[in-house]
XYZ file of C-alpha atoms in Angstrom:
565
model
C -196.215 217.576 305.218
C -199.249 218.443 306.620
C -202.397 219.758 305.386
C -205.379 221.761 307.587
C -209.042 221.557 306.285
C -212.091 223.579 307.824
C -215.594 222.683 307.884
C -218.131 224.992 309.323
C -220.689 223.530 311.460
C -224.711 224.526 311.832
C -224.708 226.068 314.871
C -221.842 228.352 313.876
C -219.636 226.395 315.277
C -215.843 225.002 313.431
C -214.266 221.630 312.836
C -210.700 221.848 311.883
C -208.917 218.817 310.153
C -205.284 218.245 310.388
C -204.110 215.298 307.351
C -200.433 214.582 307.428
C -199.457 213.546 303.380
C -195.782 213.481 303.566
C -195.712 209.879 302.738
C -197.989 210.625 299.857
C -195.225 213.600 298.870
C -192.822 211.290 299.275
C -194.331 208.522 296.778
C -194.977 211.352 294.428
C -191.772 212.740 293.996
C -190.299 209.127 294.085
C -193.187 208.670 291.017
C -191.485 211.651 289.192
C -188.002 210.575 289.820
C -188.848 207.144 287.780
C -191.192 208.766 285.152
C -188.022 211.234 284.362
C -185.496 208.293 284.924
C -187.969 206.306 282.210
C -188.266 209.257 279.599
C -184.561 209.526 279.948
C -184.323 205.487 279.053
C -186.929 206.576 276.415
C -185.325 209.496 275.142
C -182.100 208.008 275.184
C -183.084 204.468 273.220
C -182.469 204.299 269.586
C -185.991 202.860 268.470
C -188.989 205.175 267.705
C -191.464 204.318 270.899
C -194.817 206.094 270.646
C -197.060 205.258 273.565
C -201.004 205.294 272.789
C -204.512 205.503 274.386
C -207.342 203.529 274.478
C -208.273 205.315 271.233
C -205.253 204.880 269.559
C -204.253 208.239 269.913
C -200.628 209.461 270.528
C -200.129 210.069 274.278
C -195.730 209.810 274.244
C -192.839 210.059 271.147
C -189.627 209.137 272.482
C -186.578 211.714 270.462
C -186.084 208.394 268.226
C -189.602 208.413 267.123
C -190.086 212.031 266.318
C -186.594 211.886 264.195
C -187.533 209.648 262.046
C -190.664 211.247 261.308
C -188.811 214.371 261.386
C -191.351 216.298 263.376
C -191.868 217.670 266.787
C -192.682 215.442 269.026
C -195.422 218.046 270.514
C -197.149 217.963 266.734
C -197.730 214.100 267.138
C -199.060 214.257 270.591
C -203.042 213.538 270.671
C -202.764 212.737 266.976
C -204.630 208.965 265.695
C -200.840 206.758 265.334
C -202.150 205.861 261.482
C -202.219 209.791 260.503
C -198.922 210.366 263.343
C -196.934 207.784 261.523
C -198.204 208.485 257.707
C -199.197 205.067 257.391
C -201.474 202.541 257.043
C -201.953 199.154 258.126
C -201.953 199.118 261.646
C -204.265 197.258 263.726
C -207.387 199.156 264.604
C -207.876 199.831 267.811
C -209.324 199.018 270.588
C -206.495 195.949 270.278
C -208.281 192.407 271.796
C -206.101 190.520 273.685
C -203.109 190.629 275.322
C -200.540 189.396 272.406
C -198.481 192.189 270.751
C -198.381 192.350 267.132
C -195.583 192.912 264.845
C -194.781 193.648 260.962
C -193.798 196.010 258.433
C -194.927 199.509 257.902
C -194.313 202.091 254.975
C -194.129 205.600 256.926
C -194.266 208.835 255.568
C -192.046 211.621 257.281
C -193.200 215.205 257.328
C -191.320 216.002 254.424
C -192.814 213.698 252.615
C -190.745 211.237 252.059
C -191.330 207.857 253.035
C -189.223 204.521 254.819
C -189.850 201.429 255.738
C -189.992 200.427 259.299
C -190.601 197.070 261.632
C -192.867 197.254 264.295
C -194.059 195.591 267.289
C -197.612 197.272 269.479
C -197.957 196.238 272.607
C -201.130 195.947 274.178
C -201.486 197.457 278.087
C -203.906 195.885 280.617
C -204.894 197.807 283.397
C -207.640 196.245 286.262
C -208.076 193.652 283.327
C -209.463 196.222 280.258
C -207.262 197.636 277.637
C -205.675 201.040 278.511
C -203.437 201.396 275.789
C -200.578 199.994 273.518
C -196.817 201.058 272.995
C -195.891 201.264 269.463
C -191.712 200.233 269.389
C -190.395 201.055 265.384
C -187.137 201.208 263.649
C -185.763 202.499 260.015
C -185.189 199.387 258.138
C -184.539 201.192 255.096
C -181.387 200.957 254.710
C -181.366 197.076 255.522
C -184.203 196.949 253.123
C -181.907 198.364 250.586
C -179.182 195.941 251.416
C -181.178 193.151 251.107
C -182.509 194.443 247.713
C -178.869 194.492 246.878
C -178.318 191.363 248.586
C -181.454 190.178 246.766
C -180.383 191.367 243.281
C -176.709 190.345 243.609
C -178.092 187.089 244.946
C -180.462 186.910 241.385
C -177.655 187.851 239.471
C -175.463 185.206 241.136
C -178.654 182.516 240.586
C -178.431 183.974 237.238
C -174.924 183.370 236.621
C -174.625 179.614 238.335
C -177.610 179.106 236.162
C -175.831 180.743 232.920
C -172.334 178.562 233.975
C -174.971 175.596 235.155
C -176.184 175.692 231.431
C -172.718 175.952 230.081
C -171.249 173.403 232.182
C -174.187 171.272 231.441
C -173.962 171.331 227.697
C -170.092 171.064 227.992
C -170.772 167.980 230.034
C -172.858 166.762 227.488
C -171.190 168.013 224.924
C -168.556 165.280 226.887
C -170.494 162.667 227.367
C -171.624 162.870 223.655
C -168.028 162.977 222.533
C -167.651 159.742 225.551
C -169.927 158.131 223.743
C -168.059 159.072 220.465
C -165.363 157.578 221.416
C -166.672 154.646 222.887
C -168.348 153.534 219.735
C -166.242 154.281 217.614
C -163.702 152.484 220.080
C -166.282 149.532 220.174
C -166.366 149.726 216.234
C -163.271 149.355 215.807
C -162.701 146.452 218.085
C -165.548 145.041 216.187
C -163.983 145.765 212.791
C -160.261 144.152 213.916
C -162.333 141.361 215.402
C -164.122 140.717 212.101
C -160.738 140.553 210.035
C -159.434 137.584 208.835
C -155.704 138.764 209.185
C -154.415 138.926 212.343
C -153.283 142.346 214.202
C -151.099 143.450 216.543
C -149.440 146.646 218.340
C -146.200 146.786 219.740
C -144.252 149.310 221.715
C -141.171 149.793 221.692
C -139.774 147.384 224.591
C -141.435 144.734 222.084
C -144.779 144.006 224.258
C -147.533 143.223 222.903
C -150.255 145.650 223.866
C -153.022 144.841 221.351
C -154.263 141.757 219.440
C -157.297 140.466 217.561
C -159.195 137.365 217.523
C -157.361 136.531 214.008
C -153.678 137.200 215.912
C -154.896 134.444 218.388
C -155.608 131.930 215.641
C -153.126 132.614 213.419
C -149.977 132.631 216.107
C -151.854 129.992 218.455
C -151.504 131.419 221.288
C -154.555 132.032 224.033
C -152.942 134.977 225.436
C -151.246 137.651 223.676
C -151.720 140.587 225.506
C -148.832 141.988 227.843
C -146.684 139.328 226.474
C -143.342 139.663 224.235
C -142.930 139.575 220.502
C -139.804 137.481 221.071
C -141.768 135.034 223.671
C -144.588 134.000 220.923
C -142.896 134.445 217.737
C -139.827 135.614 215.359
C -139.453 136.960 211.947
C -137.512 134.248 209.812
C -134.488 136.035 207.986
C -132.218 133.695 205.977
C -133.841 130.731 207.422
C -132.979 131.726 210.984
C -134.894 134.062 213.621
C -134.395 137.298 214.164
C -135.343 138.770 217.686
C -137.273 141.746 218.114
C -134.792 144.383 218.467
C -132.499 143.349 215.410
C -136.042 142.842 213.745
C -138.279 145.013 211.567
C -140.878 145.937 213.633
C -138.635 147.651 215.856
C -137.154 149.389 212.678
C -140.027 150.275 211.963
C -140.873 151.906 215.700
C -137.498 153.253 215.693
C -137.649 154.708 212.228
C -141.133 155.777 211.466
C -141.068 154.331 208.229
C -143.854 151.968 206.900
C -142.558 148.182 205.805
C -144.390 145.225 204.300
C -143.593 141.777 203.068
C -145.491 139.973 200.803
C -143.353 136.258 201.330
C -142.171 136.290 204.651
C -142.478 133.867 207.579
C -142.948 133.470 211.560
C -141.571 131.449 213.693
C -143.959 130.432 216.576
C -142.753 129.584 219.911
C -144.087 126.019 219.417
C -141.976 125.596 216.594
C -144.287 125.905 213.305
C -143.039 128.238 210.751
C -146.130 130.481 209.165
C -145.377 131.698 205.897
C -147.405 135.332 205.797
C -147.689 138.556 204.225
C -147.083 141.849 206.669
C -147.416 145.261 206.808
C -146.180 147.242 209.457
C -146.706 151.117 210.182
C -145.632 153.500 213.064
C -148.891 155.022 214.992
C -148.372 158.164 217.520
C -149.960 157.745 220.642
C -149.757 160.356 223.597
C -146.202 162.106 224.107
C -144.178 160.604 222.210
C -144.511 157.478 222.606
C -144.616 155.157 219.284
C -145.836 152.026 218.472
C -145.887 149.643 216.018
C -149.187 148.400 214.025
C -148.671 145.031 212.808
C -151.248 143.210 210.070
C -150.449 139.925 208.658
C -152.233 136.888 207.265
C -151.053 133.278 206.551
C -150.574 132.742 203.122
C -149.970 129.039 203.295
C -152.916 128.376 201.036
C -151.599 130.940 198.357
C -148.277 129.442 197.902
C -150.023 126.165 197.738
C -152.094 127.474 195.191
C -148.957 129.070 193.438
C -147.253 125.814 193.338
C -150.369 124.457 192.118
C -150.841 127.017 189.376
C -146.773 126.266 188.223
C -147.310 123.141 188.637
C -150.789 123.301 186.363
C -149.053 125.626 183.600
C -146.211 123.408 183.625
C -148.855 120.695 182.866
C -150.603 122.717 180.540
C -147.779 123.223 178.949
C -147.040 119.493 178.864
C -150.608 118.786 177.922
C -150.436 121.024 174.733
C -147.048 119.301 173.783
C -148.198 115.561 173.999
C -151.340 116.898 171.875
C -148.442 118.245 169.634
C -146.807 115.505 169.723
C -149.908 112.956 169.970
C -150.632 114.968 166.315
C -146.876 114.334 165.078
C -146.948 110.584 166.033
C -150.466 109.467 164.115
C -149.348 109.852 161.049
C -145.873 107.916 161.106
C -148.156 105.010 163.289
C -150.653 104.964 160.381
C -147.379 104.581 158.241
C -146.276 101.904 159.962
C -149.423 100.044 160.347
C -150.211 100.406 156.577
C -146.622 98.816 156.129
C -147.104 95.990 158.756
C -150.784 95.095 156.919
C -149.017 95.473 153.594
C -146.581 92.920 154.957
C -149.139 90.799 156.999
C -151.481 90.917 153.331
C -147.855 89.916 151.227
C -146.265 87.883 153.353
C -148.753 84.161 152.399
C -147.736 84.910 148.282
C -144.101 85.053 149.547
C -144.228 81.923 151.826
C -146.175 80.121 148.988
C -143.314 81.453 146.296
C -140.757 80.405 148.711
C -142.326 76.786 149.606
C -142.613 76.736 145.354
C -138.941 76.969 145.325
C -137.834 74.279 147.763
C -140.091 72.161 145.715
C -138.319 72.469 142.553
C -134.871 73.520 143.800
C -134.508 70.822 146.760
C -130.599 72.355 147.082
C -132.559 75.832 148.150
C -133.032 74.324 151.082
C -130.083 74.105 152.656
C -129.382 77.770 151.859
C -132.147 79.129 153.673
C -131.363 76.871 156.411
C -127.988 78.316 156.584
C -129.692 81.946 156.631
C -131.825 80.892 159.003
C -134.799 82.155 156.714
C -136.848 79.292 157.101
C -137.070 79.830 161.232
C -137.972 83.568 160.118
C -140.718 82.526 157.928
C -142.096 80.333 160.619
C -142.207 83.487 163.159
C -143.015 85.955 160.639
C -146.965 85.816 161.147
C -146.756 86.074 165.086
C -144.376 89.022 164.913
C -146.726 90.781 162.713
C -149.575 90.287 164.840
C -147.819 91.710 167.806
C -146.714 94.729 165.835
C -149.635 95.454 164.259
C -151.321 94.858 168.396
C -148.973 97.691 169.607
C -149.381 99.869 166.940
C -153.055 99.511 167.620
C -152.620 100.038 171.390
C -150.234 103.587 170.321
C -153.166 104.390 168.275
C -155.378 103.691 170.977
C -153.183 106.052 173.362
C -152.897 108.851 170.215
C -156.452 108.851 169.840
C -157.178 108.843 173.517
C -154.357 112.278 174.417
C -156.114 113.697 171.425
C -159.357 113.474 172.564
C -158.260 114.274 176.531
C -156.371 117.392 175.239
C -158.684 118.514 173.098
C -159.223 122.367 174.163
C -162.595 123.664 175.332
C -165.149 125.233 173.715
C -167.712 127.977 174.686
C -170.477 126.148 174.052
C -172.036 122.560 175.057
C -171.640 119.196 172.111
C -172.581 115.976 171.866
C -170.036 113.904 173.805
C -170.224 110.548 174.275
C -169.281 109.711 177.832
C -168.210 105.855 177.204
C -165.853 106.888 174.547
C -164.534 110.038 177.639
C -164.501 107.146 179.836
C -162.391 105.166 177.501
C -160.040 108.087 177.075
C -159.423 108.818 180.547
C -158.841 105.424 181.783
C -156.015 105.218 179.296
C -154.516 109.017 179.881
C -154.294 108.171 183.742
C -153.423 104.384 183.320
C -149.812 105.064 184.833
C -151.551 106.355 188.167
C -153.776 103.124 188.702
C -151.915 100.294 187.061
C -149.904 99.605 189.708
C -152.177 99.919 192.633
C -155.463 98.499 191.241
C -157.603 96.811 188.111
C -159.872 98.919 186.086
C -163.561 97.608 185.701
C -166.170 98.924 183.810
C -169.779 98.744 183.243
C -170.632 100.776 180.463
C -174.371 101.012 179.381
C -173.965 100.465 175.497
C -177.474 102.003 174.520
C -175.998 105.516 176.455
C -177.473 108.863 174.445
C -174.545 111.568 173.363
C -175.327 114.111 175.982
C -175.049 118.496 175.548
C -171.767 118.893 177.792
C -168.333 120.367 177.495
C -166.002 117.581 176.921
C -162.803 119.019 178.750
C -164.496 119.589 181.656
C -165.575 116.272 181.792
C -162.619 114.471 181.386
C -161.366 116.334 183.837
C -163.824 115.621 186.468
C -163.193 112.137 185.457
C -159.771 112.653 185.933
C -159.915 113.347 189.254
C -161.888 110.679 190.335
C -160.335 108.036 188.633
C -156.603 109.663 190.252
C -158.534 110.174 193.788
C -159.863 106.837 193.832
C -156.106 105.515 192.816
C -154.237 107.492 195.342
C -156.769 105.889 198.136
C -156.306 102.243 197.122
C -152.296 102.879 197.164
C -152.949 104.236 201.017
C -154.375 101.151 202.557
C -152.195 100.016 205.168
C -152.565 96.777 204.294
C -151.668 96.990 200.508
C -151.958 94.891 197.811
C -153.878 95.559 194.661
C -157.126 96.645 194.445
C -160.022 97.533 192.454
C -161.366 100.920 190.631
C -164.802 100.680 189.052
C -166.518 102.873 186.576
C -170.139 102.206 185.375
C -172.722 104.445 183.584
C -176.211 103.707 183.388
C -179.380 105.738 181.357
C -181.679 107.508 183.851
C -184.854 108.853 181.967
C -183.379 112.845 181.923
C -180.341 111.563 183.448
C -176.929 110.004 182.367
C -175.688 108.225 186.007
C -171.431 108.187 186.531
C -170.744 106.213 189.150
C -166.898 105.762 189.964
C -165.819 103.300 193.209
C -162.913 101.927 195.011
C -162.440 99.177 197.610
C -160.137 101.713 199.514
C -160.731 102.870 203.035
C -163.294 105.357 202.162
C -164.008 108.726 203.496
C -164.795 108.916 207.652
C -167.909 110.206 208.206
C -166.719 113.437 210.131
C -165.344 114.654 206.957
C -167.883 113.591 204.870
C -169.450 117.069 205.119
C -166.279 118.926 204.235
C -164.529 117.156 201.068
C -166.191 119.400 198.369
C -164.947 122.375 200.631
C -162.131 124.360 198.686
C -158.259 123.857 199.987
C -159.581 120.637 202.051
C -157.596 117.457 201.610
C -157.206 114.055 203.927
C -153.713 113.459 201.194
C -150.144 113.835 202.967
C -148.272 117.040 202.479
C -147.430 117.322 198.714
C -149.861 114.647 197.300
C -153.117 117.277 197.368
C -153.931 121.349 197.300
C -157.773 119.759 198.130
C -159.093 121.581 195.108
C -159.946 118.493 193.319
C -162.992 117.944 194.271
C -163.981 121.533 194.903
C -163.023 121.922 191.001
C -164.815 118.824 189.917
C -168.191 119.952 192.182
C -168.078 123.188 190.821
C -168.049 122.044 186.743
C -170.535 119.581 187.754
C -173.339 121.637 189.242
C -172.561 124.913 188.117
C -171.328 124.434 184.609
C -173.547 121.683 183.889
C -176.445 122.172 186.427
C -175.830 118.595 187.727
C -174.953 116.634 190.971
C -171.908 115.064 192.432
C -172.128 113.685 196.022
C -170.467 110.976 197.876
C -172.574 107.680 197.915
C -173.540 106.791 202.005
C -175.031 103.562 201.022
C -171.483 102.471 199.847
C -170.104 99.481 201.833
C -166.767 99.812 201.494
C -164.379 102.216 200.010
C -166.030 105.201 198.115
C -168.376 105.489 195.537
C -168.437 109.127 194.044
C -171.753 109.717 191.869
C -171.806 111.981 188.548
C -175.537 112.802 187.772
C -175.548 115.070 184.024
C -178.799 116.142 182.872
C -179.389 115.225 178.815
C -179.794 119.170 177.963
C-alpha cells in the first residue's frame, strides 16, 4: 500500500510525497481480526461484561449482559452503568487504584423486574491514568433462591434438632430424674434392710445367695454371703435333721409361688449351731421370668427363753398361790396343835406331882409303871414338849413367812417393814442357800416402816438373796460360804445392802448386768432378767437406786437405796 501526497511550493513549483503504509494496513486489519475474535469470546461468554469509560459510561455489552437486562445492547451504549444496570451501589467513578472491586448488586431489567447479581469492576490503566473499568456480572437469582431455600430448610432443620434437642433433653432428664429415682430409692432400701434387726436374704432358684443384709451376716455368722449357696452356710432343720435346699421350702416356695412362714423353726449353720427362728418366705418377679425367693427371719432364741420362763413363772405362780392356799390351810391345825402341846406342857407338872403322890402312898405302883415304862416317859416328857412346841414354832415361822411372801400386790404403796421382808425372804429361799452358805444379818432395829409395795420387794430381795447363792455354789474351790444382809437408816433413805464372798462380777461386765436377757449363769440356771426385773421395780416403781458396790473387796455387794415416801 502506498499513499501519494502533494504540496505546492511558493514559486509555483510541486513536491510530491510517496508513503508506503502496508505494514500499517497490515497491523490494522490484524487489529480487527482480534477485536472481532475478542467480541466473539465476548459475545459468546455466559457472564454479562459491560466495558466503561473514564466517566463511567457504557462503551461495550457483551449478548450476556444485554439479556439479562433484557434490552438492546445499542440502548445501553453511552448510558452512566448505575442508570444501564437499574441499580445502585456501584463505586463512583473515576475508580482510584488499580484493585478491582466486587459484591452484590440488585438490577432492574427493562421490564421492570429486578435480580440479583455478583459483580467484579475492573479498573484499566493506560500510560499510568485510569481509562476505564470492565464491569463482569452474573444472575445469582436463582442461587439466591436456593440458598433461601437452603437457608430456610436449614432454619427449619435448626428448628427441628432444637425441637428433638429439647425433647431429647427433657427425656434425658426426665431419665436421669427417674436414675436418680431409682437410685435412692435403691439406696433407701439398702438402708432400710440394713437397719432391720432380722436378717434377709434372696435366693434364686439354683439356691445362691444373691442378696443379704447386715442382720443375715450376724445372725448366720458368716462374713460373706453373697454368691454363696444356701446349702454351703445353712439348712432348714425338719424332724431334727437338715433338709437341703432343693427338698427345702424356699425352693417350694420359688418353684411354687406361694408365700410360707414359720413361726418355730430352726437353722442349721455350717459351723454347727442350730438357730431357732421365725421365717417368712415370698416369691418376687424379677426380669423374664426369672423368680426368686425373699427370705426374712430373726432368731428367736430369747423368746423361747422367755416362753420357758413365762411357763416356768405361771407354773410358779401357780405354785405360789397354792402354798399361800395351803400356808392358809396349815395355820390353823399348827395353832391346834400348839394350843394342845402348851395345854400339855401347862398339865403335865399337876400330873407328875399326882403321879409322884401315888408312888408315895402306893409303894407297889411302882413297879407297875416301871413295867410300862411310864416312869422313863415322865422323865422325857418335858424335853419332847419343848422340841414340839420349837417346830411348831419354826412351821409357824415358815406359815407366817409364805403368807407374807405370797401376799398379792396392791395398786398402791403401805407401810412395810423391810426387817420383817427380810425375815420372810430369808426363810422362803432358805432351801437355795442352806447348803452353799450361812445367812448373816445386820438389821438396824430403830428402821422406819417405809411407803413401798411389799411384793415387789420381796421379790427384789429374792433375787438377790438366790443370785448371791447361786455365785457362792460356783466357786471352783467350794466349800461353804457366806451371804450377808444389813439395813441401815439414811436420813430420806432406807440402805439394803446384800453381799457374798463369791467370785464377784469382772469388771468388763460390770456395765452390762442390769441389761435385759444378760446372764454370766450356765445354760438353764438364768434368762438374765433378774436383775433387769429387780432394777426396773427399784428405780422405776419406787424411784430408787440399785447398783453394784465397786468398793467391794471380794465377792459382790448389791446396794438397795428406797426413798421413805
Amino acid at each position: 500500500w502506498l499513499i501519494n501526497r502533494e504540496s505546492r511550493l511558493k514559486d509555483g513549483g510541486i513536491v510530491g510525497i510517496r508513503t508506503d503504509v502496508t505494514e500499517l494496513k497490515r497491523r490494522e486489519t490484524e487489529l480487527e481480526k482480534l477485536k472481532s475474535r475478542y467480541e466473539l469470546i465476548l459475545g459468546a461468554a455466559g457472564d454479562g461484561i459491560v466495558g466503561l469509560d473514564d466517566k463511567g459510561r457504557v462503551r461495550f455489552v457483551n449478548p450476556a449482559a444485554a439479556a439479562m437486562l433484557k434490552t438492546e445492547a445499542a440502548g445501553l451504549n453511552k448510558r452512566p452503568v448505575a442508570a444501564a444496570m437499574g441499580a445502585d451501589g456501584l463505586p463512583a467513578f473515576p475508580l482510584a487504584g488499580t484493585q478491582a472491586r466486587e459484591g452484590e448488586l440488585v438490577c432492574t431489567r427493562a421490564d421492570g423486574k429486578t435480580f440479583t447479581a455478583e459483580f467484579i469492576l475492573t479498573p484499566m490503566v493506560e500510560d499510568g491514568r485510569f481509562a476505564g473499568a470492565v464491569l463482569v456480572f452474573r444472575d445469582i437469582s436463582l442461587r439466591k433462591r436456593y440458598e433461601a431455600s437452603l437457608a430456610n430448610q436449614q432454619k427449619t432443620l435448626e428448628q427441628q434438632v432444637a425441637a428433638r434437642t429439647r425433647e431429647l433433653s427433657a427425656e434425658i432428664a426426665g431419665r436421669i430424674r427417674l436414675d436418680q429415682a431409682l437410685e435412692e430409692s435403691r439406696n433407701r432400701l439398702l438402708g432400710i434392710t440394713s437397719s432391720l434387726f432380722e436378717g434377709v436374704l434372696l435366693v434364686d432358684g439354683f439356691g445362691v445367695i444373691v442378696f443379704a443384709n447386715p442382720s443375715a451376716h450376724r445372725w448366720l455368722g458368716a462374713e460373706v454371703l453373697l454368691e454363696r449357696l444356701v446349702d454351703e452356710v445353712f439348712q432348714v432343720e425338719r424332724d431334727d435333721k437338715p433338709v437341703a435346699f432343693e427338698a427345702g421350702p424356699f425352693h417350694a416356695v420359688i418353684a411354687d409361688g406361694m408365700m410360707l412362714s414359720d413361726d418355730d423353726a430352726a437353722f442349721l449353720t455350717a459351723d454347727g449351731r442350730r438357730i431357732a427362728v421365725a421365717y417368712g418366705a415370698a416369691p418376687l418377679e424379677e426380669t423374664g421370668r426369672r423368680r426368686v425367693a425373699v427370705i426374712s427371719f430373726r432368731g428367736i432364741e430369747a423368746l423361747k427363753a422367755a416362753q420357758r420362763e413365762a411357763l416356768q413363772a405361771s407354773r410358779l405362780a401357780s405354785v405360789g398361790q397354792l402354798a399361800a392356799g395351803v400356808a392358809h390351810e396349815i395355820n390353823t391345825p399348827i395353832q391346834y396343835v400348839g394350843d394342845n402341846l402348851r395345854f400339855i406342857q401347862d398339865t403335865f407338872p399337876g400330873l407328875a406331882s399326882a403321879c409322884a403322890e401315888v408312888r408315895s402312898r402306893y409303894p407297889d405302883a411302882m413297879d407297875i409303871l416301871k413295867r410300862h415304862g411310864i416312869e422313863e416317859a415322865f422323865a422325857e416328857y418335858p424335853d419332847a414338849i419343848d422340841q414340839a412346841l420349837h417346830g411348831v414354832g419354826h412351821v409357824t415361822h415358815i406359815v407366817r413367812s409364805m403368807k407374807d411372801f405370797s401376799h398379792p400386790g396392791s395398786g398402791a404403796k403401805i407401810g412395810t417393814d423391810i426387817n420383817a421382808a427380810i425375815d420372810s425372804t430369808i426363810t422362803v429361799c432358805r432351801n437355795e442357800w442352806k447348803h452353799v452358805a450361812k445367812m448373816t444379818t445386820d438389821l438396824d432395829p430403830g428402821l422406819p416402816k417405809i411407803l413401798c409395795f411389799p411384793s415387789d420387794i420381796h421379790q427384789v430381795l429374792l433375787n438377790l438373796v438366790v443370785n448371791a447363792a447361786h455365785a457362792i455354789g460356783d466357786r471352783p474351790e467350794g466349800g461353804q460360804g457366806e451371804i450377808r444382809i444389813s439395813t441401815h437408816f439414811d436420813g430420806d433413805w432406807i440402805e439394803i445392802r446384800v453381799s457374798d464372798d463369791g467370785p464377784g462380777v469382772p469388771k468388763a461386765l460390770r456395765d452390762r448386768i442390769f441389761d435385759p436377757f444378760f446372764t454370766t449363769k450356765g445354760v438353764g440356771k438364768g434368762t438374765g432378767q433378774g436383775l433387769s426385773i429387780c432394777q426396773d421395780i427399784v428405780v422405776k416403781k419406787h424411784g430408787g437406786k440399785l447398783y453394784l458396790d465397786d468398793t467391794a473387796s471380794q465377792g459382790a455387794t448389791f446396794v438397795i437405796r428406797l426413798p421413805m415416801g
